[in-house]
Coordinates of N, CA and C in Angstrom, one line a residue:
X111 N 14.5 78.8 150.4 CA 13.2 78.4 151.0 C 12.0 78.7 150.1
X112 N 12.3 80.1 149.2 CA 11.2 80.1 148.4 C 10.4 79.3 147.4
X113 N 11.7 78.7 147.2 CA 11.5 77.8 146.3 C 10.8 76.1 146.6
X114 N 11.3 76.1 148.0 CA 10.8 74.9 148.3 C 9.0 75.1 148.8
X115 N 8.8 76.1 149.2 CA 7.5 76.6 149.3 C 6.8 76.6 148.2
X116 N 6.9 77.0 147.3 CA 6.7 77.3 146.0 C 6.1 75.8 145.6
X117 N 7.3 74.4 145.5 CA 6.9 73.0 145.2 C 5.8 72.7 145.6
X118 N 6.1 73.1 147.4 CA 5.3 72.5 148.3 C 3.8 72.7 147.8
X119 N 3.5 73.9 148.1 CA 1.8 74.8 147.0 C 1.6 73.7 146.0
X120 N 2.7 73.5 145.0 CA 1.8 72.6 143.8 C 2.2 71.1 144.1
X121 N 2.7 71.0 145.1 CA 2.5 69.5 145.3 C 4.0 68.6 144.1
X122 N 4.6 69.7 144.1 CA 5.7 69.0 142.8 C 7.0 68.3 143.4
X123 N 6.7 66.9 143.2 CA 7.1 66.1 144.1 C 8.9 66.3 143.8
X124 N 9.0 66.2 142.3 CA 10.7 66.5 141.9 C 10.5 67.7 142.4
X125 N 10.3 68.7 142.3 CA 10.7 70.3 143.1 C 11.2 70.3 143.9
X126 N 9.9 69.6 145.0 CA 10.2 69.2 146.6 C 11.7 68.8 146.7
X127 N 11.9 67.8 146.2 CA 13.1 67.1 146.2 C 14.3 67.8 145.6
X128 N 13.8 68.5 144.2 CA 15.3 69.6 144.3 C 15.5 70.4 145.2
X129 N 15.0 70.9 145.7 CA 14.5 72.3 147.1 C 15.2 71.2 148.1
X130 N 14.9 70.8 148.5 CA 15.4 70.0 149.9 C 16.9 69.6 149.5
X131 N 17.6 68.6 148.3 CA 18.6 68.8 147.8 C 19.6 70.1 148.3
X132 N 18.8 70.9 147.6 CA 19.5 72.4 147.4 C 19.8 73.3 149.1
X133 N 18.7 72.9 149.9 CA 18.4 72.7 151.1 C 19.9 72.2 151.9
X134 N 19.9 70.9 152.1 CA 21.1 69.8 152.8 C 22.2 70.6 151.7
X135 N 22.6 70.8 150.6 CA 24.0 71.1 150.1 C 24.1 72.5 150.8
X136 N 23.9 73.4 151.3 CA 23.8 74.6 151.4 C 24.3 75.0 153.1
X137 N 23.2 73.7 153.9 CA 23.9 73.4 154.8 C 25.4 72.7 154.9
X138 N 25.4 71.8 154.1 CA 26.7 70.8 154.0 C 28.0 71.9 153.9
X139 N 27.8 73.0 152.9 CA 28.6 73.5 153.2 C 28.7 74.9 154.2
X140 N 27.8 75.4 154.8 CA 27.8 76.2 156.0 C 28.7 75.4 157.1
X141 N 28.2 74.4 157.2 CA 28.8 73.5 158.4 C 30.7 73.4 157.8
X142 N 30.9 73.3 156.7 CA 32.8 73.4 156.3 C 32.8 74.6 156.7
X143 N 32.3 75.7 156.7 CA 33.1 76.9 156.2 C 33.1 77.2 157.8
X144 N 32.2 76.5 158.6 CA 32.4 76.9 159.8 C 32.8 76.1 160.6
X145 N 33.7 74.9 159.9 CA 34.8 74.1 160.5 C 33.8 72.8 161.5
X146 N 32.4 72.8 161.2 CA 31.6 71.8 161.6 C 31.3 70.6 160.9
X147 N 31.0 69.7 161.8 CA 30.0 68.4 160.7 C 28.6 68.4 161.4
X148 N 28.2 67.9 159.5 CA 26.7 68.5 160.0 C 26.0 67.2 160.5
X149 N 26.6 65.8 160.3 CA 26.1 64.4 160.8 C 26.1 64.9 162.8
X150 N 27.3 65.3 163.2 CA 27.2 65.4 164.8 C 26.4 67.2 164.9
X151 N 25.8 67.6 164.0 CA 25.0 68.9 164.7 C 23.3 68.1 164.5
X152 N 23.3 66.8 163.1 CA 22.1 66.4 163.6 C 22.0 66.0 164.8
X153 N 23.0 64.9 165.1 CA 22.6 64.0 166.2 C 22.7 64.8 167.2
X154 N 23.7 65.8 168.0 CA 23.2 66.9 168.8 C 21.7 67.6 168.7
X155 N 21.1 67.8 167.7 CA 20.2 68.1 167.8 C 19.0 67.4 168.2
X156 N 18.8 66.1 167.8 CA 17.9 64.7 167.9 C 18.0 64.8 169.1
X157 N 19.5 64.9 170.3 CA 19.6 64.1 171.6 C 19.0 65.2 172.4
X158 N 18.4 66.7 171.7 CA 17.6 67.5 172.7 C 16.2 67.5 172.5
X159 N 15.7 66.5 171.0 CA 14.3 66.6 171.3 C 13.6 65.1 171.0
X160 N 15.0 63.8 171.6 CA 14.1 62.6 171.1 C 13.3 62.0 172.0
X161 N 13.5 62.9 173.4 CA 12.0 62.8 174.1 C 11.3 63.3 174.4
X162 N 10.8 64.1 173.6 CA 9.7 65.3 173.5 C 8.7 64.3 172.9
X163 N 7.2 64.7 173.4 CA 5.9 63.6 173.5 C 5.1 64.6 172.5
X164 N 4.2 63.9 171.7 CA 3.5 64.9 170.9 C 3.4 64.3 169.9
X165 N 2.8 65.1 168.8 CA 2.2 64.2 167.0 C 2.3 65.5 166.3
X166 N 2.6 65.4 165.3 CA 1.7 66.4 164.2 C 0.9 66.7 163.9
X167 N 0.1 67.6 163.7 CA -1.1 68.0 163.3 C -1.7 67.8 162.2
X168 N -2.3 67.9 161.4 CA -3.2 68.2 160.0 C -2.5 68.8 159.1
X169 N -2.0 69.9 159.6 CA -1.7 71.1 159.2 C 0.0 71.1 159.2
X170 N 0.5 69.3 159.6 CA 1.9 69.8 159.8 C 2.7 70.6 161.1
X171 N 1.9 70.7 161.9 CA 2.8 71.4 162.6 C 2.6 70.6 164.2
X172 N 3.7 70.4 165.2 CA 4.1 69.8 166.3 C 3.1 70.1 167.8
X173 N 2.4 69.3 167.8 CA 1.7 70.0 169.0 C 2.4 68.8 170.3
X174 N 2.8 69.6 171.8 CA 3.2 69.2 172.4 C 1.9 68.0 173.3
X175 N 2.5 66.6 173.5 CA 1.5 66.1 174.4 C 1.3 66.8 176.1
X176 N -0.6 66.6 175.9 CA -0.6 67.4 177.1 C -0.5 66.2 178.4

């Protein structure tokens, strides 16, 4: 994650992209070693927040609709 923080600060769009890369492989294989797929732990995850109301902020971050 340091590293993707690190891109993020200078805006380095390849970084970003290796970081996030390095990110999903890391996952890809946490999810083997623990006998998971990580396609059905997204979609499990999507089906608890794809109707949650709200926008992103400025700043990136989730604010719930009031």
């Amino acid at each position: 994650l340091d590293e993707l923080i690190d891109a993020l600060r200078l805006d380095d769009k390849a970084a970003i992209a290796d970081a996030y890369g390095d990110i999903l492989v890391t996952l890809i294989m946490g999810c083997a070693i623990s006998d998971l797929n990580l396609v059905s732990c997204l979609e499990g995850a999507y089906a608890e927040i794809k109707d949650r109301k709200g926008m992103l902020n400025t700043n990136g971050l989730w604010e719930k609709e009031t």
